PDB file of C-alpha atoms in Angstrom:
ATOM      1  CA  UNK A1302      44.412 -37.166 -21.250  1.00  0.00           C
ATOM      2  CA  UNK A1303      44.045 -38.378 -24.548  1.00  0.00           C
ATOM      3  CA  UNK A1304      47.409 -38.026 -26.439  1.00  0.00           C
ATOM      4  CA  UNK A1305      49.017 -39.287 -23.020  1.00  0.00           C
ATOM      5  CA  UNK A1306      46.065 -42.652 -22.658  1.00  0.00           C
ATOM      6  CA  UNK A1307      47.467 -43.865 -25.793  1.00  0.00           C
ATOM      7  CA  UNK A1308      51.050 -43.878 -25.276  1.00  0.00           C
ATOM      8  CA  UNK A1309      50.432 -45.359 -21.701  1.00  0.00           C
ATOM      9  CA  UNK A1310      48.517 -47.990 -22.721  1.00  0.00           C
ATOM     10  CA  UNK A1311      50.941 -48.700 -25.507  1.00  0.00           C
ATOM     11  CA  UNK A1312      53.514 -48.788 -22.962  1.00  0.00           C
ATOM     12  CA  UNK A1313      51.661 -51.115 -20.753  1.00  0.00           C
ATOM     13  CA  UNK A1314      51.313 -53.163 -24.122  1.00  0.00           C
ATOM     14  CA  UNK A1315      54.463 -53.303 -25.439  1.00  0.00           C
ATOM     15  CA  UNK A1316      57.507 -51.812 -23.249  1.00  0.00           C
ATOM     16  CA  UNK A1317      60.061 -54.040 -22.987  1.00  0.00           C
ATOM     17  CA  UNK A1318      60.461 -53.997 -19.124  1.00  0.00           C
ATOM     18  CA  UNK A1319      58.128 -55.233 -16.628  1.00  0.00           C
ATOM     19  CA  UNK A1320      58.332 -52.422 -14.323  1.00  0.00           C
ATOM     20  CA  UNK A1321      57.467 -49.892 -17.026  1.00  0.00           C
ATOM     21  CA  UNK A1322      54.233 -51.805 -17.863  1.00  0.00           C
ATOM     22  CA  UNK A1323      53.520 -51.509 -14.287  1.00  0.00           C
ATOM     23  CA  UNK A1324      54.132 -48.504 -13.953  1.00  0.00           C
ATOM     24  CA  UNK A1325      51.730 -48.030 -17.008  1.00  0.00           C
ATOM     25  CA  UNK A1326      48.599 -49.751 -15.854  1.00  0.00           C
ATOM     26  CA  UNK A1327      49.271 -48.388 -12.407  1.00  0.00           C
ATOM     27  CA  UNK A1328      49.154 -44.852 -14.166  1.00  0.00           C
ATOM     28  CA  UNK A1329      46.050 -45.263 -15.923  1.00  0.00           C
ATOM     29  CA  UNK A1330      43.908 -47.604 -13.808  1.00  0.00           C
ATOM     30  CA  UNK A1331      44.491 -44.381 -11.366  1.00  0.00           C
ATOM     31  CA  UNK A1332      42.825 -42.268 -13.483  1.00  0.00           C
ATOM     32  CA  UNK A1333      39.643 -44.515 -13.514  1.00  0.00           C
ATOM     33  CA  UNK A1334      38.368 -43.825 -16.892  1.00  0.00           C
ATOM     34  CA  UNK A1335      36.234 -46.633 -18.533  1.00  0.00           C
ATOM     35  CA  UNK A1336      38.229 -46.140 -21.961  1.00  0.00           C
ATOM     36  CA  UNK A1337      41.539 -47.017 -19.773  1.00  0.00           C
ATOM     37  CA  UNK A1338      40.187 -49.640 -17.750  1.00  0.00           C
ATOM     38  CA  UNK A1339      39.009 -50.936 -21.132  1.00  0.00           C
ATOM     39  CA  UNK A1340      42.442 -50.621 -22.281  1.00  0.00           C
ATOM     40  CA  UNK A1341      44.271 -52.141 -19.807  1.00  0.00           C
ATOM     41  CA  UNK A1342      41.700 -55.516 -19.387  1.00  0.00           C
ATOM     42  CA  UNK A1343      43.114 -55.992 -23.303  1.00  0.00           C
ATOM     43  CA  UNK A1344      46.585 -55.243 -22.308  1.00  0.00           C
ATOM     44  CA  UNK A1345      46.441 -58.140 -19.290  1.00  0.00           C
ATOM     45  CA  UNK A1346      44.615 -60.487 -22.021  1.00  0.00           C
ATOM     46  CA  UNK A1347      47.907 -60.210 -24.014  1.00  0.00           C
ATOM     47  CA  UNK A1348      50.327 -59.824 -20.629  1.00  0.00           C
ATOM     48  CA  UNK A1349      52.496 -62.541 -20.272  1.00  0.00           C
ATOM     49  CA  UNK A1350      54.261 -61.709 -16.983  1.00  0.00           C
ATOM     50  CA  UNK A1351      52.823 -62.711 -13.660  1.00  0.00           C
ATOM     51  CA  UNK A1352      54.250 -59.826 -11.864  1.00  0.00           C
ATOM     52  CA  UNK A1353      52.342 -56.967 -14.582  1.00  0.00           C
ATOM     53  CA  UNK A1354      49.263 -58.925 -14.135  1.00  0.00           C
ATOM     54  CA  UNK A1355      49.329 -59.429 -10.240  1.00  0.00           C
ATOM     55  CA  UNK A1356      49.661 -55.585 -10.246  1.00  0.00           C
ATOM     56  CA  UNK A1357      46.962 -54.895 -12.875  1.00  0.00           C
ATOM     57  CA  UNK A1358      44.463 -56.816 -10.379  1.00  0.00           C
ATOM     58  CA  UNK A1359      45.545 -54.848  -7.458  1.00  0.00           C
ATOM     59  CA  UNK A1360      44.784 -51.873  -9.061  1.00  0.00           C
ATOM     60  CA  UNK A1361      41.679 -53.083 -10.341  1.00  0.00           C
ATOM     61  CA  UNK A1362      40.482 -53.407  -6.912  1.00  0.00           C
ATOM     62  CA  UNK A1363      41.437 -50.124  -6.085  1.00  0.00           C
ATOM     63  CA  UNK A1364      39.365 -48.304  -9.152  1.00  0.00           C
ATOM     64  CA  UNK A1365      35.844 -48.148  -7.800  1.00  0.00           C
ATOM     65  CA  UNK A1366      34.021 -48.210 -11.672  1.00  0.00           C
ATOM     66  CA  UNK A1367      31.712 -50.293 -13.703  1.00  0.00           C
ATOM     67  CA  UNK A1368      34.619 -50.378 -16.036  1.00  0.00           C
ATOM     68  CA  UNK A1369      36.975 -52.104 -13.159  1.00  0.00           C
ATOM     69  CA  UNK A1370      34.539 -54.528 -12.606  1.00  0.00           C
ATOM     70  CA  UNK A1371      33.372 -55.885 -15.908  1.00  0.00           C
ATOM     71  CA  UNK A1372      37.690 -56.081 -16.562  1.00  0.00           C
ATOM     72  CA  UNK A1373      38.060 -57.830 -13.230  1.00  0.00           C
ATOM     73  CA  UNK A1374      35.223 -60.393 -13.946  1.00  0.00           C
ATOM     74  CA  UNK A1375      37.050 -60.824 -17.437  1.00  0.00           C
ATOM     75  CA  UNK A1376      40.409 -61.681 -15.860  1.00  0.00           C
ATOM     76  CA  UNK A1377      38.808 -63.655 -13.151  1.00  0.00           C
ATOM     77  CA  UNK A1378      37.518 -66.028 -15.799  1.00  0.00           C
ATOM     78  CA  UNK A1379      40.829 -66.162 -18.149  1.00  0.00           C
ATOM     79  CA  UNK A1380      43.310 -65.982 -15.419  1.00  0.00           C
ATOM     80  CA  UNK A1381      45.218 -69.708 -14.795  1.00  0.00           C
ATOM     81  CA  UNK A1382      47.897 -68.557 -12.495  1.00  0.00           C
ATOM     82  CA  UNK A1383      47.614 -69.434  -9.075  1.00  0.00           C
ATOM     83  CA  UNK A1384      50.257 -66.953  -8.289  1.00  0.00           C
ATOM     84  CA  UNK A1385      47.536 -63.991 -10.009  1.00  0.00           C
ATOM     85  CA  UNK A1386      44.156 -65.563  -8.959  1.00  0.00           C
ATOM     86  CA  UNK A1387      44.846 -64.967  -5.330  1.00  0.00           C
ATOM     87  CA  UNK A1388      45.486 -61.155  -6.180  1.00  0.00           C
ATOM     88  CA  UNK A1389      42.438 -61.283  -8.344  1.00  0.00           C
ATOM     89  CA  UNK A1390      39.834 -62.382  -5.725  1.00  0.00           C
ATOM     90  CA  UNK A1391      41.377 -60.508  -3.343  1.00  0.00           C
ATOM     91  CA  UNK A1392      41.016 -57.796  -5.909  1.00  0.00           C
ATOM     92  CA  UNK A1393      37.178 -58.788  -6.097  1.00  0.00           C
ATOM     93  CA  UNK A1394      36.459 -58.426  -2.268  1.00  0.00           C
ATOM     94  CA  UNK A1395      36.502 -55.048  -2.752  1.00  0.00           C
ATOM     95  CA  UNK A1396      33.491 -54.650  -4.903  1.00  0.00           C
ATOM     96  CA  UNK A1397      29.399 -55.373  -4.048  1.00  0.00           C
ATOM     97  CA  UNK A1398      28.064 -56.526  -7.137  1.00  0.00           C
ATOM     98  CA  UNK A1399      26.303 -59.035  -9.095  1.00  0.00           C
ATOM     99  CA  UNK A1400      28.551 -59.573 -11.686  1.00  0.00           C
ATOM    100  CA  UNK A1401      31.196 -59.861  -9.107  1.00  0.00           C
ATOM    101  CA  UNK A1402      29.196 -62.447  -6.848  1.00  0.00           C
ATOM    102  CA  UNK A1403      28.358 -64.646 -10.706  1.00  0.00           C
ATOM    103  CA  UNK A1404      32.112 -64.514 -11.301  1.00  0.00           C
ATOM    104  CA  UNK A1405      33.300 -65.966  -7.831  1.00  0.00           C
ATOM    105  CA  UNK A1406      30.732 -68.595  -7.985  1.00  0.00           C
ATOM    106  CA  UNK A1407      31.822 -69.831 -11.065  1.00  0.00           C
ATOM    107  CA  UNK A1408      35.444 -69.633 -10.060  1.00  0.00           C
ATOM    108  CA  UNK A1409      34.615 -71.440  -6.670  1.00  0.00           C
ATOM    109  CA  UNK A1410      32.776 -74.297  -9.163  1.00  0.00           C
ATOM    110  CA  UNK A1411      35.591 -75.139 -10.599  1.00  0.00           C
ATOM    111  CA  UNK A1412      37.653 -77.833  -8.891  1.00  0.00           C
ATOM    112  CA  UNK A1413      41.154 -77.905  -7.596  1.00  0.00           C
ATOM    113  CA  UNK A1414      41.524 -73.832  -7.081  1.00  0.00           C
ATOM    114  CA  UNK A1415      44.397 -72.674  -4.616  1.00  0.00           C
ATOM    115  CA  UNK A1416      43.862 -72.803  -1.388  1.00  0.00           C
ATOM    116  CA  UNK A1417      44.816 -68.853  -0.789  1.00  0.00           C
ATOM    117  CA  UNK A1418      43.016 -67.968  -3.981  1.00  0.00           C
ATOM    118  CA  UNK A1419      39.898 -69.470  -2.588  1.00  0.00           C
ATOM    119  CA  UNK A1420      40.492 -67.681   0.833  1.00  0.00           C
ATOM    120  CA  UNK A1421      40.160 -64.548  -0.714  1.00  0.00           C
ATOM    121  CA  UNK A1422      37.308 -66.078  -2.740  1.00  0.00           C
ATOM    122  CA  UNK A1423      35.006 -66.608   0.111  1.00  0.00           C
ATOM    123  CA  UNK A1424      36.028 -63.778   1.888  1.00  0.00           C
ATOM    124  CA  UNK A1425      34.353 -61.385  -1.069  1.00  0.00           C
ATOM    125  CA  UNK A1426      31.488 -63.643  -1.698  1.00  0.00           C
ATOM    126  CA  UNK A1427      30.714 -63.047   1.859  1.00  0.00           C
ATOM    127  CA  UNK A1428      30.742 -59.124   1.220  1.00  0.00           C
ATOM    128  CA  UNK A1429      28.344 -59.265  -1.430  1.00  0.00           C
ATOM    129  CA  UNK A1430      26.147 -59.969   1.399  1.00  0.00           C
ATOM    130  CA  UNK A1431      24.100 -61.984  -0.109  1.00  0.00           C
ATOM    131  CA  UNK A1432      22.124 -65.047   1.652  1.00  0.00           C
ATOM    132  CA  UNK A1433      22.288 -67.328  -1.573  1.00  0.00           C
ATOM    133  CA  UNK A1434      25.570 -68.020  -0.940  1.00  0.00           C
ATOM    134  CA  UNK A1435      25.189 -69.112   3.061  1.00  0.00           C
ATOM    135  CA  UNK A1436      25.113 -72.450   2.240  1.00  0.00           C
ATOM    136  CA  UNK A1437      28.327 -72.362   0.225  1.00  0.00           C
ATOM    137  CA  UNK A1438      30.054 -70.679   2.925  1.00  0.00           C
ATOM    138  CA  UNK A1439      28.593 -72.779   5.825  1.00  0.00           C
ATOM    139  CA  UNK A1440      30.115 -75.829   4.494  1.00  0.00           C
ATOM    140  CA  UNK A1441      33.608 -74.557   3.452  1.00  0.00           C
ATOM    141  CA  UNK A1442      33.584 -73.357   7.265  1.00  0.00           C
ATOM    142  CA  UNK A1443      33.797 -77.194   7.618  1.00  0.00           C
ATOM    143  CA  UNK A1444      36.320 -77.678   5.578  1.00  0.00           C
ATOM    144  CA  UNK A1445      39.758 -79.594   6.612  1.00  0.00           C
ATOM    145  CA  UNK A1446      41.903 -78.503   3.935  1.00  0.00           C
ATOM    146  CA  UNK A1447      45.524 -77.497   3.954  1.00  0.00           C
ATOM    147  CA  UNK A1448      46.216 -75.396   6.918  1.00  0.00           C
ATOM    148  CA  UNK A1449      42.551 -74.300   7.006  1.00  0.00           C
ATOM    149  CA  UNK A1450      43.132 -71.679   4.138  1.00  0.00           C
ATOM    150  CA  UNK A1451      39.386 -72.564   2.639  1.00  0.00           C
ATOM    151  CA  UNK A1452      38.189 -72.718   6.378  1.00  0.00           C
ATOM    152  CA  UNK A1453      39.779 -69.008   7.026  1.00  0.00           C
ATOM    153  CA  UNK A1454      38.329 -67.873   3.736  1.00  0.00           C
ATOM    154  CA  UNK A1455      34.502 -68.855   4.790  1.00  0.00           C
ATOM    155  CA  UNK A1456      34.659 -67.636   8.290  1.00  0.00           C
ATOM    156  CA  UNK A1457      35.815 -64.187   6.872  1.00  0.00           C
ATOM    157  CA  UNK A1458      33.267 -64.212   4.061  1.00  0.00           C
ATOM    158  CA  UNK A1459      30.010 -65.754   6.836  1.00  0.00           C
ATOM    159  CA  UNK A1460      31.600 -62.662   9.208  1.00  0.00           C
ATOM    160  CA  UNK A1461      31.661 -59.994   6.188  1.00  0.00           C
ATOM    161  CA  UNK A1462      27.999 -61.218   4.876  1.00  0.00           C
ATOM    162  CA  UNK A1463      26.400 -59.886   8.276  1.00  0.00           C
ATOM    163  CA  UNK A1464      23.257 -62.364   8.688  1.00  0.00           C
ATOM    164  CA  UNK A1465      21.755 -63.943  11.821  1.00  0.00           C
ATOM    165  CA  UNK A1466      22.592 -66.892  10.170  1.00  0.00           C
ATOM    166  CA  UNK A1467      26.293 -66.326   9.599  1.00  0.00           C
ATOM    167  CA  UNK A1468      26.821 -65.327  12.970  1.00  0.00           C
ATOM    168  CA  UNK A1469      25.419 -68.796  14.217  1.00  0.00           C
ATOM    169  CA  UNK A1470      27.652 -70.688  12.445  1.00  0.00           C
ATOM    170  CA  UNK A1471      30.517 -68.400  13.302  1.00  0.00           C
ATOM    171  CA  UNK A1472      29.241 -68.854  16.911  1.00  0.00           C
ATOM    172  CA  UNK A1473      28.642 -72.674  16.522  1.00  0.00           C
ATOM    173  CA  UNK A1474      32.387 -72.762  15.177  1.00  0.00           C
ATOM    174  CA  UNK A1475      34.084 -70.516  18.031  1.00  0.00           C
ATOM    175  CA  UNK A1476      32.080 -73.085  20.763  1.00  0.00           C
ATOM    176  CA  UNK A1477      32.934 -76.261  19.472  1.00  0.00           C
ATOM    177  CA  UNK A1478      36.101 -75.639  17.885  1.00  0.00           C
ATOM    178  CA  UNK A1479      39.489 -76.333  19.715  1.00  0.00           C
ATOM    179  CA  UNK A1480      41.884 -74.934  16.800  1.00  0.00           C
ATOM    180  CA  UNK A1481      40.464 -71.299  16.698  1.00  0.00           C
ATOM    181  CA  UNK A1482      41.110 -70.371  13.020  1.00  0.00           C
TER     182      UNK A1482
END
């Protein structure tokens, strides 16, 4: 795949339509190799259309590689689009990692974030299953934001982290709560 990596990632560099770059990164992201993936996260650093980089986080999510993940944690921290972060933690939730868990943390500690971006946030910091990030989690569950997008986000993420703990304050919410999220 060689000859045919380099013209599709200059395509997904420098073709003049939108679709075609999508259909570029879509192309080689599929393939999974690291040299691609690598590729592509330099592409989206240069992308300046929402749409190309919305889909380049999708299919980030869908890769499954070291490679995917060090390029998602990259675009996680560069990204200022609300319209791309959503797609981009979303994108996140599908991984169990470390790097993954550091880069949503950081993201979360930064104030003012969308409300759906943070959904999907909490929703894969809950999946790395990890119990430093209860507490986080247990108080966005309290949360009273803007049609309880943060409070959906840390339900899903106390559900997905699977700890006796989680489940009481899931429990604790269900019982006392009259607006079931």
């Amino acid at each position: 795949m060689g000859d045919l990596l380099v013209e599709l990632l200059r395509m997904a560099r420098e073709c003049p339509y939108v679709v075609g770059r999508i259909h570029a990164v879509e192309t080689v992201l599929g393939a999974g190799k690291p040299g691609g993936v690598a590729g592509i996260a330099k592409a989206y650093a240069e992308e300046t259309h929402w749409g190309v980089r919305i889909a380049t986080a999708r299919a980030l999510g869908k890769v499954g590689t070291d490679a995917a993940i060090e390029a998602l944690v990259q675009c996680l921290s560069r990204e200022a689009d609300p319209r791309v972060q959503q797609h981009l933690t979303m994108a996140c939730g599908h991984y169990r990692d470390p790097r993954i868990a550091d880069a949503l943390r950081d993201w979360l500690d930064t104030p003012e974030r969308p409300y759906v971006a943070q959904l999907h946030a909490l929703g894969a910091l809950g999946n790395q299953r990890g119990s430093a990030d209860f507490e986080r989690l247990a108080a966005a569950a309290k949360s009273s934001g803007w049609w309880g997008w943060v409070r959906r986000g840390a339900l899903a993420g106390l559900g997905k982290s699977r700890t006796r703990a989680a489940f009481d304050v899931l429990l604790q919410h269900v019982t006392e709560s009259d607006d079931l999220v």
